[in-house]
């Protein structure tokens, strides 16, 4: 999903959450099929980063200031 001038901040955050979720799933799957420990650790680390990003975005949805944008 793309965003444009008509996209509300809430919509943009929701889109971003979905993208973070998809990225987390991608990196988690890549970690599962990685043959080398270093590669697996890299993908696990990236998956965790995406999880953190998603949590940050979800916290933003609970704030009121973005509604003023």
mmCIF file with all atom_site columns, N, CA and C in Angstrom:
data_model
loop_
_atom_site.group_PDB
_atom_site.id
_atom_site.type_symbol
_atom_site.label_atom_id
_atom_site.label_alt_id
_atom_site.label_comp_id
_atom_site.label_asym_id
_atom_site.label_entity_id
_atom_site.label_seq_id
_atom_site.pdbx_PDB_ins_code
_atom_site.Cartn_x
_atom_site.Cartn_y
_atom_site.Cartn_z
_atom_site.occupancy
_atom_site.B_iso_or_equiv
_atom_site.pdbx_formal_charge
_atom_site.auth_seq_id
_atom_site.auth_comp_id
_atom_site.auth_asym_id
_atom_site.auth_atom_id
_atom_site.pdbx_PDB_model_num
ATOM 1   N N  . UNK A 1 1  ? 0.847  -1.180  0.000  1.00 0.00 ? 1  UNK A N  1
ATOM 2   C CA . UNK A 1 1  ? 0.000  0.000   0.000  1.00 0.00 ? 1  UNK A CA 1
ATOM 3   C C  . UNK A 1 1  ? 0.887  1.236   0.000  1.00 0.00 ? 1  UNK A C  1
ATOM 4   N N  . UNK A 1 2  ? 0.545  2.150   -0.867 1.00 0.00 ? 2  UNK A N  1
ATOM 5   C CA . UNK A 1 2  ? 1.304  3.396   -0.945 1.00 0.00 ? 2  UNK A CA 1
ATOM 6   C C  . UNK A 1 2  ? 0.573  4.471   -0.150 1.00 0.00 ? 2  UNK A C  1
ATOM 7   N N  . UNK A 1 3  ? 1.311  5.503   0.181  1.00 0.00 ? 3  UNK A N  1
ATOM 8   C CA . UNK A 1 3  ? 0.690  6.639   0.847  1.00 0.00 ? 3  UNK A CA 1
ATOM 9   C C  . UNK A 1 3  ? 0.832  7.861   -0.050 1.00 0.00 ? 3  UNK A C  1
ATOM 10  N N  . UNK A 1 4  ? -0.079 8.805   0.143  1.00 0.00 ? 4  UNK A N  1
ATOM 11  C CA . UNK A 1 4  ? -0.007 10.056  -0.590 1.00 0.00 ? 4  UNK A CA 1
ATOM 12  C C  . UNK A 1 4  ? -0.533 11.167  0.307  1.00 0.00 ? 4  UNK A C  1
ATOM 13  N N  . UNK A 1 5  ? -0.794 12.321  -0.282 1.00 0.00 ? 5  UNK A N  1
ATOM 14  C CA . UNK A 1 5  ? -1.207 13.491  0.504  1.00 0.00 ? 5  UNK A CA 1
ATOM 15  C C  . UNK A 1 5  ? -2.515 13.266  1.255  1.00 0.00 ? 5  UNK A C  1
ATOM 16  N N  . UNK A 1 6  ? -3.336 12.337  0.780  1.00 0.00 ? 6  UNK A N  1
ATOM 17  C CA . UNK A 1 6  ? -4.627 12.106  1.434  1.00 0.00 ? 6  UNK A CA 1
ATOM 18  C C  . UNK A 1 6  ? -4.539 11.097  2.580  1.00 0.00 ? 6  UNK A C  1
ATOM 19  N N  . UNK A 1 7  ? -3.386 10.477  2.757  1.00 0.00 ? 7  UNK A N  1
ATOM 20  C CA . UNK A 1 7  ? -3.214 9.492   3.819  1.00 0.00 ? 7  UNK A CA 1
ATOM 21  C C  . UNK A 1 7  ? -3.147 10.197  5.166  1.00 0.00 ? 7  UNK A C  1
ATOM 22  N N  . UNK A 1 8  ? -3.962 9.746   6.097  1.00 0.00 ? 8  UNK A N  1
ATOM 23  C CA . UNK A 1 8  ? -3.931 10.338  7.436  1.00 0.00 ? 8  UNK A CA 1
ATOM 24  C C  . UNK A 1 8  ? -2.734 9.774   8.198  1.00 0.00 ? 8  UNK A C  1
ATOM 25  N N  . UNK A 1 9  ? -2.282 10.480  9.227  1.00 0.00 ? 9  UNK A N  1
ATOM 26  C CA . UNK A 1 9  ? -1.191 9.943   10.041 1.00 0.00 ? 9  UNK A CA 1
ATOM 27  C C  . UNK A 1 9  ? -1.523 8.566   10.623 1.00 0.00 ? 9  UNK A C  1
ATOM 28  N N  . UNK A 1 10 ? -2.768 8.381   11.070 1.00 0.00 ? 10 UNK A N  1
ATOM 29  C CA . UNK A 1 10 ? -3.151 7.081   11.617 1.00 0.00 ? 10 UNK A CA 1
ATOM 30  C C  . UNK A 1 10 ? -3.048 5.985   10.551 1.00 0.00 ? 10 UNK A C  1
ATOM 31  N N  . UNK A 1 11 ? -3.509 6.271   9.355  1.00 0.00 ? 11 UNK A N  1
ATOM 32  C CA . UNK A 1 11 ? -3.401 5.294   8.266  1.00 0.00 ? 11 UNK A CA 1
ATOM 33  C C  . UNK A 1 11 ? -1.943 4.967   7.972  1.00 0.00 ? 11 UNK A C  1
ATOM 34  N N  . UNK A 1 12 ? -1.101 5.992   7.948  1.00 0.00 ? 12 UNK A N  1
ATOM 35  C CA . UNK A 1 12 ? 0.320  5.782   7.675  1.00 0.00 ? 12 UNK A CA 1
ATOM 36  C C  . UNK A 1 12 ? 0.952  4.894   8.746  1.00 0.00 ? 12 UNK A C  1
ATOM 37  N N  . UNK A 1 13 ? 0.603  5.122   9.998  1.00 0.00 ? 13 UNK A N  1
ATOM 38  C CA . UNK A 1 13 ? 1.138  4.299   11.084 1.00 0.00 ? 13 UNK A CA 1
ATOM 39  C C  . UNK A 1 13 ? 0.652  2.863   10.941 1.00 0.00 ? 13 UNK A C  1
ATOM 40  N N  . UNK A 1 14 ? -0.609 2.687   10.620 1.00 0.00 ? 14 UNK A N  1
ATOM 41  C CA . UNK A 1 14 ? -1.149 1.328   10.450 1.00 0.00 ? 14 UNK A CA 1
ATOM 42  C C  . UNK A 1 14 ? -0.471 0.593   9.281  1.00 0.00 ? 14 UNK A C  1
ATOM 43  N N  . UNK A 1 15 ? -0.227 1.309   8.193  1.00 0.00 ? 15 UNK A N  1
ATOM 44  C CA . UNK A 1 15 ? 0.490  0.720   7.053  1.00 0.00 ? 15 UNK A CA 1
ATOM 45  C C  . UNK A 1 15 ? 1.898  0.324   7.485  1.00 0.00 ? 15 UNK A C  1
ATOM 46  N N  . UNK A 1 16 ? 2.555  1.212   8.211  1.00 0.00 ? 16 UNK A N  1
ATOM 47  C CA . UNK A 1 16 ? 3.922  0.936   8.673  1.00 0.00 ? 16 UNK A CA 1
ATOM 48  C C  . UNK A 1 16 ? 3.949  -0.286  9.590  1.00 0.00 ? 16 UNK A C  1
ATOM 49  N N  . UNK A 1 17 ? 2.949  -0.424  10.461 1.00 0.00 ? 17 UNK A N  1
ATOM 50  C CA . UNK A 1 17 ? 2.878  -1.584  11.352 1.00 0.00 ? 17 UNK A CA 1
ATOM 51  C C  . UNK A 1 17 ? 2.788  -2.870  10.529 1.00 0.00 ? 17 UNK A C  1
ATOM 52  N N  . UNK A 1 18 ? 1.965  -2.859  9.499  1.00 0.00 ? 18 UNK A N  1
ATOM 53  C CA . UNK A 1 18 ? 1.836  -4.049  8.659  1.00 0.00 ? 18 UNK A CA 1
ATOM 54  C C  . UNK A 1 18 ? 3.153  -4.371  7.949  1.00 0.00 ? 18 UNK A C  1
ATOM 55  N N  . UNK A 1 19 ? 3.847  -3.348  7.516  1.00 0.00 ? 19 UNK A N  1
ATOM 56  C CA . UNK A 1 19 ? 5.138  -3.577  6.848  1.00 0.00 ? 19 UNK A CA 1
ATOM 57  C C  . UNK A 1 19 ? 6.173  -4.120  7.824  1.00 0.00 ? 19 UNK A C  1
ATOM 58  N N  . UNK A 1 20 ? 6.173  -3.619  9.049  1.00 0.00 ? 20 UNK A N  1
ATOM 59  C CA . UNK A 1 20 ? 7.101  -4.125  10.063 1.00 0.00 ? 20 UNK A CA 1
ATOM 60  C C  . UNK A 1 20 ? 6.783  -5.580  10.386 1.00 0.00 ? 20 UNK A C  1
ATOM 61  N N  . UNK A 1 21 ? 5.493  -5.906  10.461 1.00 0.00 ? 21 UNK A N  1
ATOM 62  C CA . UNK A 1 21 ? 5.084  -7.284  10.723 1.00 0.00 ? 21 UNK A CA 1
ATOM 63  C C  . UNK A 1 21 ? 5.570  -8.201  9.600  1.00 0.00 ? 21 UNK A C  1
ATOM 64  N N  . UNK A 1 22 ? 5.380  -7.777  8.361  1.00 0.00 ? 22 UNK A N  1
ATOM 65  C CA . UNK A 1 22 ? 5.814  -8.586  7.212  1.00 0.00 ? 22 UNK A CA 1
ATOM 66  C C  . UNK A 1 22 ? 7.335  -8.751  7.210  1.00 0.00 ? 22 UNK A C  1
ATOM 67  N N  . UNK A 1 23 ? 8.060  -7.687  7.533  1.00 0.00 ? 23 UNK A N  1
ATOM 68  C CA . UNK A 1 23 ? 9.523  -7.766  7.570  1.00 0.00 ? 23 UNK A CA 1
ATOM 69  C C  . UNK A 1 23 ? 9.974  -8.719  8.681  1.00 0.00 ? 23 UNK A C  1
ATOM 70  N N  . UNK A 1 24 ? 9.315  -8.654  9.829  1.00 0.00 ? 24 UNK A N  1
ATOM 71  C CA . UNK A 1 24 ? 9.642  -9.562  10.934 1.00 0.00 ? 24 UNK A CA 1
ATOM 72  C C  . UNK A 1 24 ? 9.444  -11.006 10.502 1.00 0.00 ? 24 UNK A C  1
ATOM 73  N N  . UNK A 1 25 ? 8.323  -11.286 9.860  1.00 0.00 ? 25 UNK A N  1
ATOM 74  C CA . UNK A 1 25 ? 8.047  -12.644 9.395  1.00 0.00 ? 25 UNK A CA 1
ATOM 75  C C  . UNK A 1 25 ? 9.099  -13.095 8.376  1.00 0.00 ? 25 UNK A C  1
ATOM 76  N N  . UNK A 1 26 ? 9.485  -12.199 7.486  1.00 0.00 ? 26 UNK A N  1
ATOM 77  C CA . UNK A 1 26 ? 10.501 -12.517 6.481  1.00 0.00 ? 26 UNK A CA 1
ATOM 78  C C  . UNK A 1 26 ? 11.827 -12.884 7.141  1.00 0.00 ? 26 UNK A C  1
ATOM 79  N N  . UNK A 1 27 ? 12.303 -12.026 8.050  1.00 0.00 ? 27 UNK A N  1
ATOM 80  C CA . UNK A 1 27 ? 13.588 -12.275 8.697  1.00 0.00 ? 27 UNK A CA 1
ATOM 81  C C  . UNK A 1 27 ? 13.539 -13.509 9.591  1.00 0.00 ? 27 UNK A C  1
ATOM 82  N N  . UNK A 1 28 ? 12.405 -13.749 10.247 1.00 0.00 ? 28 UNK A N  1
ATOM 83  C CA . UNK A 1 28 ? 12.266 -14.943 11.081 1.00 0.00 ? 28 UNK A CA 1
ATOM 84  C C  . UNK A 1 28 ? 12.363 -16.206 10.229 1.00 0.00 ? 28 UNK A C  1
ATOM 85  N N  . UNK A 1 29 ? 11.706 -16.198 9.093  1.00 0.00 ? 29 UNK A N  1
ATOM 86  C CA . UNK A 1 29 ? 11.764 -17.350 8.187  1.00 0.00 ? 29 UNK A CA 1
ATOM 87  C C  . UNK A 1 29 ? 13.187 -17.532 7.656  1.00 0.00 ? 29 UNK A C  1
ATOM 88  N N  . UNK A 1 30 ? 13.826 -16.423 7.295  1.00 0.00 ? 30 UNK A N  1
ATOM 89  C CA . UNK A 1 30 ? 15.199 -16.500 6.806  1.00 0.00 ? 30 UNK A CA 1
ATOM 90  C C  . UNK A 1 30 ? 16.118 -17.083 7.879  1.00 0.00 ? 30 UNK A C  1
ATOM 91  N N  . UNK A 1 31 ? 15.896 -16.730 9.139  1.00 0.00 ? 31 UNK A N  1
ATOM 92  C CA . UNK A 1 31 ? 16.702 -17.275 10.235 1.00 0.00 ? 31 UNK A CA 1
ATOM 93  C C  . UNK A 1 31 ? 16.484 -18.777 10.364 1.00 0.00 ? 31 UNK A C  1
ATOM 94  N N  . UNK A 1 32 ? 15.251 -19.210 10.183 1.00 0.00 ? 32 UNK A N  1
ATOM 95  C CA . UNK A 1 32 ? 14.940 -20.636 10.305 1.00 0.00 ? 32 UNK A CA 1
ATOM 96  C C  . UNK A 1 32 ? 15.645 -21.470 9.245  1.00 0.00 ? 32 UNK A C  1
ATOM 97  N N  . UNK A 1 33 ? 15.804 -20.918 8.047  1.00 0.00 ? 33 UNK A N  1
ATOM 98  C CA . UNK A 1 33 ? 16.388 -21.708 6.968  1.00 0.00 ? 33 UNK A CA 1
ATOM 99  C C  . UNK A 1 33 ? 17.883 -21.441 6.754  1.00 0.00 ? 33 UNK A C  1
ATOM 100 N N  . UNK A 1 34 ? 18.433 -20.504 7.529  1.00 0.00 ? 34 UNK A N  1
ATOM 101 C CA . UNK A 1 34 ? 19.861 -20.185 7.392  1.00 0.00 ? 34 UNK A CA 1
ATOM 102 C C  . UNK A 1 34 ? 20.707 -21.395 7.762  1.00 0.00 ? 34 UNK A C  1
ATOM 103 N N  . UNK A 1 35 ? 21.741 -21.632 6.978  1.00 0.00 ? 35 UNK A N  1
ATOM 104 C CA . UNK A 1 35 ? 22.604 -22.791 7.201  1.00 0.00 ? 35 UNK A CA 1
ATOM 105 C C  . UNK A 1 35 ? 23.738 -22.503 8.177  1.00 0.00 ? 35 UNK A C  1
ATOM 106 N N  . UNK A 1 36 ? 24.130 -21.252 8.294  1.00 0.00 ? 36 UNK A N  1
ATOM 107 C CA . UNK A 1 36 ? 25.280 -20.903 9.117  1.00 0.00 ? 36 UNK A CA 1
ATOM 108 C C  . UNK A 1 36 ? 24.847 -20.107 10.337 1.00 0.00 ? 36 UNK A C  1
ATOM 109 N N  . UNK A 1 37 ? 25.442 -20.382 11.497 1.00 0.00 ? 37 UNK A N  1
ATOM 110 C CA . UNK A 1 37 ? 25.051 -19.692 12.730 1.00 0.00 ? 37 UNK A CA 1
ATOM 111 C C  . UNK A 1 37 ? 25.137 -18.174 12.631 1.00 0.00 ? 37 UNK A C  1
ATOM 112 N N  . UNK A 1 38 ? 26.186 -17.660 12.005 1.00 0.00 ? 38 UNK A N  1
ATOM 113 C CA . UNK A 1 38 ? 26.319 -16.211 11.881 1.00 0.00 ? 38 UNK A CA 1
ATOM 114 C C  . UNK A 1 38 ? 25.191 -15.599 11.063 1.00 0.00 ? 38 UNK A C  1
ATOM 115 N N  . UNK A 1 39 ? 24.813 -16.283 10.014 1.00 0.00 ? 39 UNK A N  1
ATOM 116 C CA . UNK A 1 39 ? 23.711 -15.805 9.175  1.00 0.00 ? 39 UNK A CA 1
ATOM 117 C C  . UNK A 1 39 ? 22.403 -15.870 9.947  1.00 0.00 ? 39 UNK A C  1
ATOM 118 N N  . UNK A 1 40 ? 22.192 -16.963 10.661 1.00 0.00 ? 40 UNK A N  1
ATOM 119 C CA . UNK A 1 40 ? 20.980 -17.113 11.473 1.00 0.00 ? 40 UNK A CA 1
ATOM 120 C C  . UNK A 1 40 ? 20.895 -15.997 12.513 1.00 0.00 ? 40 UNK A C  1
ATOM 121 N N  . UNK A 1 41 ? 21.993 -15.719 13.184 1.00 0.00 ? 41 UNK A N  1
ATOM 122 C CA . UNK A 1 41 ? 22.011 -14.660 14.196 1.00 0.00 ? 41 UNK A CA 1
ATOM 123 C C  . UNK A 1 41 ? 21.710 -13.300 13.580 1.00 0.00 ? 41 UNK A C  1
ATOM 124 N N  . UNK A 1 42 ? 22.249 -13.044 12.390 1.00 0.00 ? 42 UNK A N  1
ATOM 125 C CA . UNK A 1 42 ? 21.986 -11.770 11.720 1.00 0.00 ? 42 UNK A CA 1
ATOM 126 C C  . UNK A 1 42 ? 20.490 -11.617 11.453 1.00 0.00 ? 42 UNK A C  1
ATOM 127 N N  . UNK A 1 43 ? 19.868 -12.664 10.892 1.00 0.00 ? 43 UNK A N  1
ATOM 128 C CA . UNK A 1 43 ? 18.442 -12.585 10.591 1.00 0.00 ? 43 UNK A CA 1
ATOM 129 C C  . UNK A 1 43 ? 17.598 -12.495 11.860 1.00 0.00 ? 43 UNK A C  1
ATOM 130 N N  . UNK A 1 44 ? 18.010 -13.198 12.905 1.00 0.00 ? 44 UNK A N  1
ATOM 131 C CA . UNK A 1 44 ? 17.292 -13.094 14.185 1.00 0.00 ? 44 UNK A CA 1
ATOM 132 C C  . UNK A 1 44 ? 17.361 -11.674 14.737 1.00 0.00 ? 44 UNK A C  1
ATOM 133 N N  . UNK A 1 45 ? 18.521 -11.058 14.607 1.00 0.00 ? 45 UNK A N  1
ATOM 134 C CA . UNK A 1 45 ? 18.701 -9.683  15.058 1.00 0.00 ? 45 UNK A CA 1
ATOM 135 C C  . UNK A 1 45 ? 17.821 -8.726  14.259 1.00 0.00 ? 45 UNK A C  1
ATOM 136 N N  . UNK A 1 46 ? 17.790 -8.921  12.953 1.00 0.00 ? 46 UNK A N  1
ATOM 137 C CA . UNK A 1 46 ? 16.937 -8.075  12.105 1.00 0.00 ? 46 UNK A CA 1
ATOM 138 C C  . UNK A 1 46 ? 15.462 -8.271  12.447 1.00 0.00 ? 46 UNK A C  1
ATOM 139 N N  . UNK A 1 47 ? 15.060 -9.514  12.706 1.00 0.00 ? 47 UNK A N  1
ATOM 140 C CA . UNK A 1 47 ? 13.670 -9.784  13.089 1.00 0.00 ? 47 UNK A CA 1
ATOM 141 C C  . UNK A 1 47 ? 13.324 -9.052  14.382 1.00 0.00 ? 47 UNK A C  1
ATOM 142 N N  . UNK A 1 48 ? 14.239 -9.061  15.329 1.00 0.00 ? 48 UNK A N  1
ATOM 143 C CA . UNK A 1 48 ? 13.994 -8.376  16.600 1.00 0.00 ? 48 UNK A CA 1
ATOM 144 C C  . UNK A 1 48 ? 13.888 -6.866  16.395 1.00 0.00 ? 48 UNK A C  1
ATOM 145 N N  . UNK A 1 49 ? 14.709 -6.320  15.522 1.00 0.00 ? 49 UNK A N  1
ATOM 146 C CA . UNK A 1 49 ? 14.606 -4.888  15.207 1.00 0.00 ? 49 UNK A CA 1
ATOM 147 C C  . UNK A 1 49 ? 13.218 -4.549  14.669 1.00 0.00 ? 49 UNK A C  1
ATOM 148 N N  . UNK A 1 50 ? 12.715 -5.383  13.781 1.00 0.00 ? 50 UNK A N  1
ATOM 149 C CA . UNK A 1 50 ? 11.383 -5.133  13.213 1.00 0.00 ? 50 UNK A CA 1
ATOM 150 C C  . UNK A 1 50 ? 10.318 -5.233  14.297 1.00 0.00 ? 50 UNK A C  1
ATOM 151 N N  . UNK A 1 51 ? 10.485 -6.149  15.239 1.00 0.00 ? 51 UNK A N  1
ATOM 152 C CA . UNK A 1 51 ? 9.540  -6.265  16.350 1.00 0.00 ? 51 UNK A CA 1
ATOM 153 C C  . UNK A 1 51 ? 9.554  -4.986  17.184 1.00 0.00 ? 51 UNK A C  1
ATOM 154 N N  . UNK A 1 52 ? 10.760 -4.461  17.430 1.00 0.00 ? 52 UNK A N  1
ATOM 155 C CA . UNK A 1 52 ? 10.865 -3.214  18.195 1.00 0.00 ? 52 UNK A CA 1
ATOM 156 C C  . UNK A 1 52 ? 10.207 -2.061  17.446 1.00 0.00 ? 52 UNK A C  1
ATOM 157 N N  . UNK A 1 53 ? 10.443 -1.985  16.148 1.00 0.00 ? 53 UNK A N  1
ATOM 158 C CA . UNK A 1 53 ? 9.822  -0.917  15.349 1.00 0.00 ? 53 UNK A CA 1
ATOM 159 C C  . UNK A 1 53 ? 8.300  -1.003  15.444 1.00 0.00 ? 53 UNK A C  1
ATOM 160 N N  . UNK A 1 54 ? 7.785  -2.225  15.349 1.00 0.00 ? 54 UNK A N  1
ATOM 161 C CA . UNK A 1 54 ? 6.330  -2.405  15.422 1.00 0.00 ? 54 UNK A CA 1
ATOM 162 C C  . UNK A 1 54 ? 5.787  -1.930  16.767 1.00 0.00 ? 54 UNK A C  1
ATOM 163 N N  . UNK A 1 55 ? 6.491  -2.271  17.852 1.00 0.00 ? 55 UNK A N  1
ATOM 164 C CA . UNK A 1 55 ? 6.051  -1.829  19.185 1.00 0.00 ? 55 UNK A CA 1
ATOM 165 C C  . UNK A 1 55 ? 6.032  -0.305  19.275 1.00 0.00 ? 55 UNK A C  1
ATOM 166 N N  . UNK A 1 56 ? 7.053  0.336   18.745 1.00 0.00 ? 56 UNK A N  1
ATOM 167 C CA . UNK A 1 56 ? 7.115  1.803   18.758 1.00 0.00 ? 56 UNK A CA 1
ATOM 168 C C  . UNK A 1 56 ? 5.920  2.376   18.018 1.00 0.00 ? 56 UNK A C  1
ATOM 169 N N  . UNK A 1 57 ? 5.629  1.837   16.846 1.00 0.00 ? 57 UNK A N  1
ATOM 170 C CA . UNK A 1 57 ? 4.502  2.336   16.053 1.00 0.00 ? 57 UNK A CA 1
ATOM 171 C C  . UNK A 1 57 ? 3.172  2.099   16.768 1.00 0.00 ? 57 UNK A C  1
ATOM 172 N N  . UNK A 1 58 ? 3.033  0.933   17.386 1.00 0.00 ? 58 UNK A N  1
ATOM 173 C CA . UNK A 1 58 ? 1.792  0.648   18.123 1.00 0.00 ? 58 UNK A CA 1
ATOM 174 C C  . UNK A 1 58 ? 1.618  1.609   19.287 1.00 0.00 ? 58 UNK A C  1
ATOM 175 N N  . UNK A 1 59 ? 2.719  1.964   19.941 1.00 0.00 ? 59 UNK A N  1
ATOM 176 C CA . UNK A 1 59 ? 2.650  2.952   21.022 1.00 0.00 ? 59 UNK A CA 1
ATOM 177 C C  . UNK A 1 59 ? 2.211  4.307   20.481 1.00 0.00 ? 59 UNK A C  1
ATOM 178 N N  . UNK A 1 60 ? 2.660  4.644   19.286 1.00 0.00 ? 60 UNK A N  1
ATOM 179 C CA . UNK A 1 60 ? 2.276  5.924   18.678 1.00 0.00 ? 60 UNK A CA 1
ATOM 180 C C  . UNK A 1 60 ? 0.777  5.992   18.424 1.00 0.00 ? 60 UNK A C  1
ATOM 181 N N  . UNK A 1 61 ? 0.178  4.854   18.090 1.00 0.00 ? 61 UNK A N  1
ATOM 182 C CA . UNK A 1 61 ? -1.269 4.841   17.864 1.00 0.00 ? 61 UNK A CA 1
ATOM 183 C C  . UNK A 1 61 ? -2.039 5.196   19.128 1.00 0.00 ? 61 UNK A C  1
ATOM 184 N N  . UNK A 1 62 ? -1.424 4.973   20.273 1.00 0.00 ? 62 UNK A N  1
ATOM 185 C CA . UNK A 1 62 ? -2.094 5.262   21.545 1.00 0.00 ? 62 UNK A CA 1
ATOM 186 C C  . UNK A 1 62 ? -1.923 6.710   21.992 1.00 0.00 ? 62 UNK A C  1
ATOM 187 N N  . UNK A 1 63 ? -1.173 7.478   21.235 1.00 0.00 ? 63 UNK A N  1
ATOM 188 C CA . UNK A 1 63 ? -0.958 8.892   21.561 1.00 0.00 ? 63 UNK A CA 1
ATOM 189 C C  . UNK A 1 63 ? -1.933 9.743   20.779 1.00 0.00 ? 63 UNK A C  1
ATOM 190 N N  . UNK A 1 64 ? -2.216 10.901  21.286 1.00 0.00 ? 64 UNK A N  1
ATOM 191 C CA . UNK A 1 64 ? -3.182 11.774  20.621 1.00 0.00 ? 64 UNK A CA 1
ATOM 192 C C  . UNK A 1 64 ? -2.543 12.814  19.715 1.00 0.00 ? 64 UNK A C  1
ATOM 193 N N  . UNK A 1 65 ? -1.258 13.096  19.904 1.00 0.00 ? 65 UNK A N  1
ATOM 194 C CA . UNK A 1 65 ? -0.684 14.216  19.172 1.00 0.00 ? 65 UNK A CA 1
ATOM 195 C C  . UNK A 1 65 ? -0.692 14.019  17.661 1.00 0.00 ? 65 UNK A C  1
ATOM 196 N N  . UNK A 1 66 ? -0.571 12.782  17.175 1.00 0.00 ? 66 UNK A N  1
ATOM 197 C CA . UNK A 1 66 ? -0.520 12.587  15.730 1.00 0.00 ? 66 UNK A CA 1
ATOM 198 C C  . UNK A 1 66 ? -1.840 12.976  15.067 1.00 0.00 ? 66 UNK A C  1
ATOM 199 N N  . UNK A 1 67 ? -2.918 12.955  15.837 1.00 0.00 ? 67 UNK A N  1
ATOM 200 C CA . UNK A 1 67 ? -4.230 13.305  15.286 1.00 0.00 ? 67 UNK A CA 1
ATOM 201 C C  . UNK A 1 67 ? -4.303 14.778  14.898 1.00 0.00 ? 67 UNK A C  1
ATOM 202 N N  . UNK A 1 68 ? -3.383 15.571  15.469 1.00 0.00 ? 68 UNK A N  1
ATOM 203 C CA . UNK A 1 68 ? -3.371 17.000  15.171 1.00 0.00 ? 68 UNK A CA 1
ATOM 204 C C  . UNK A 1 68 ? -2.670 17.307  13.850 1.00 0.00 ? 68 UNK A C  1
ATOM 205 N N  . UNK A 1 69 ? -1.944 16.331  13.304 1.00 0.00 ? 69 UNK A N  1
ATOM 206 C CA . UNK A 1 69 ? -1.198 16.563  12.072 1.00 0.00 ? 69 UNK A CA 1
ATOM 207 C C  . UNK A 1 69 ? -2.131 16.717  10.882 1.00 0.00 ? 69 UNK A C  1
#
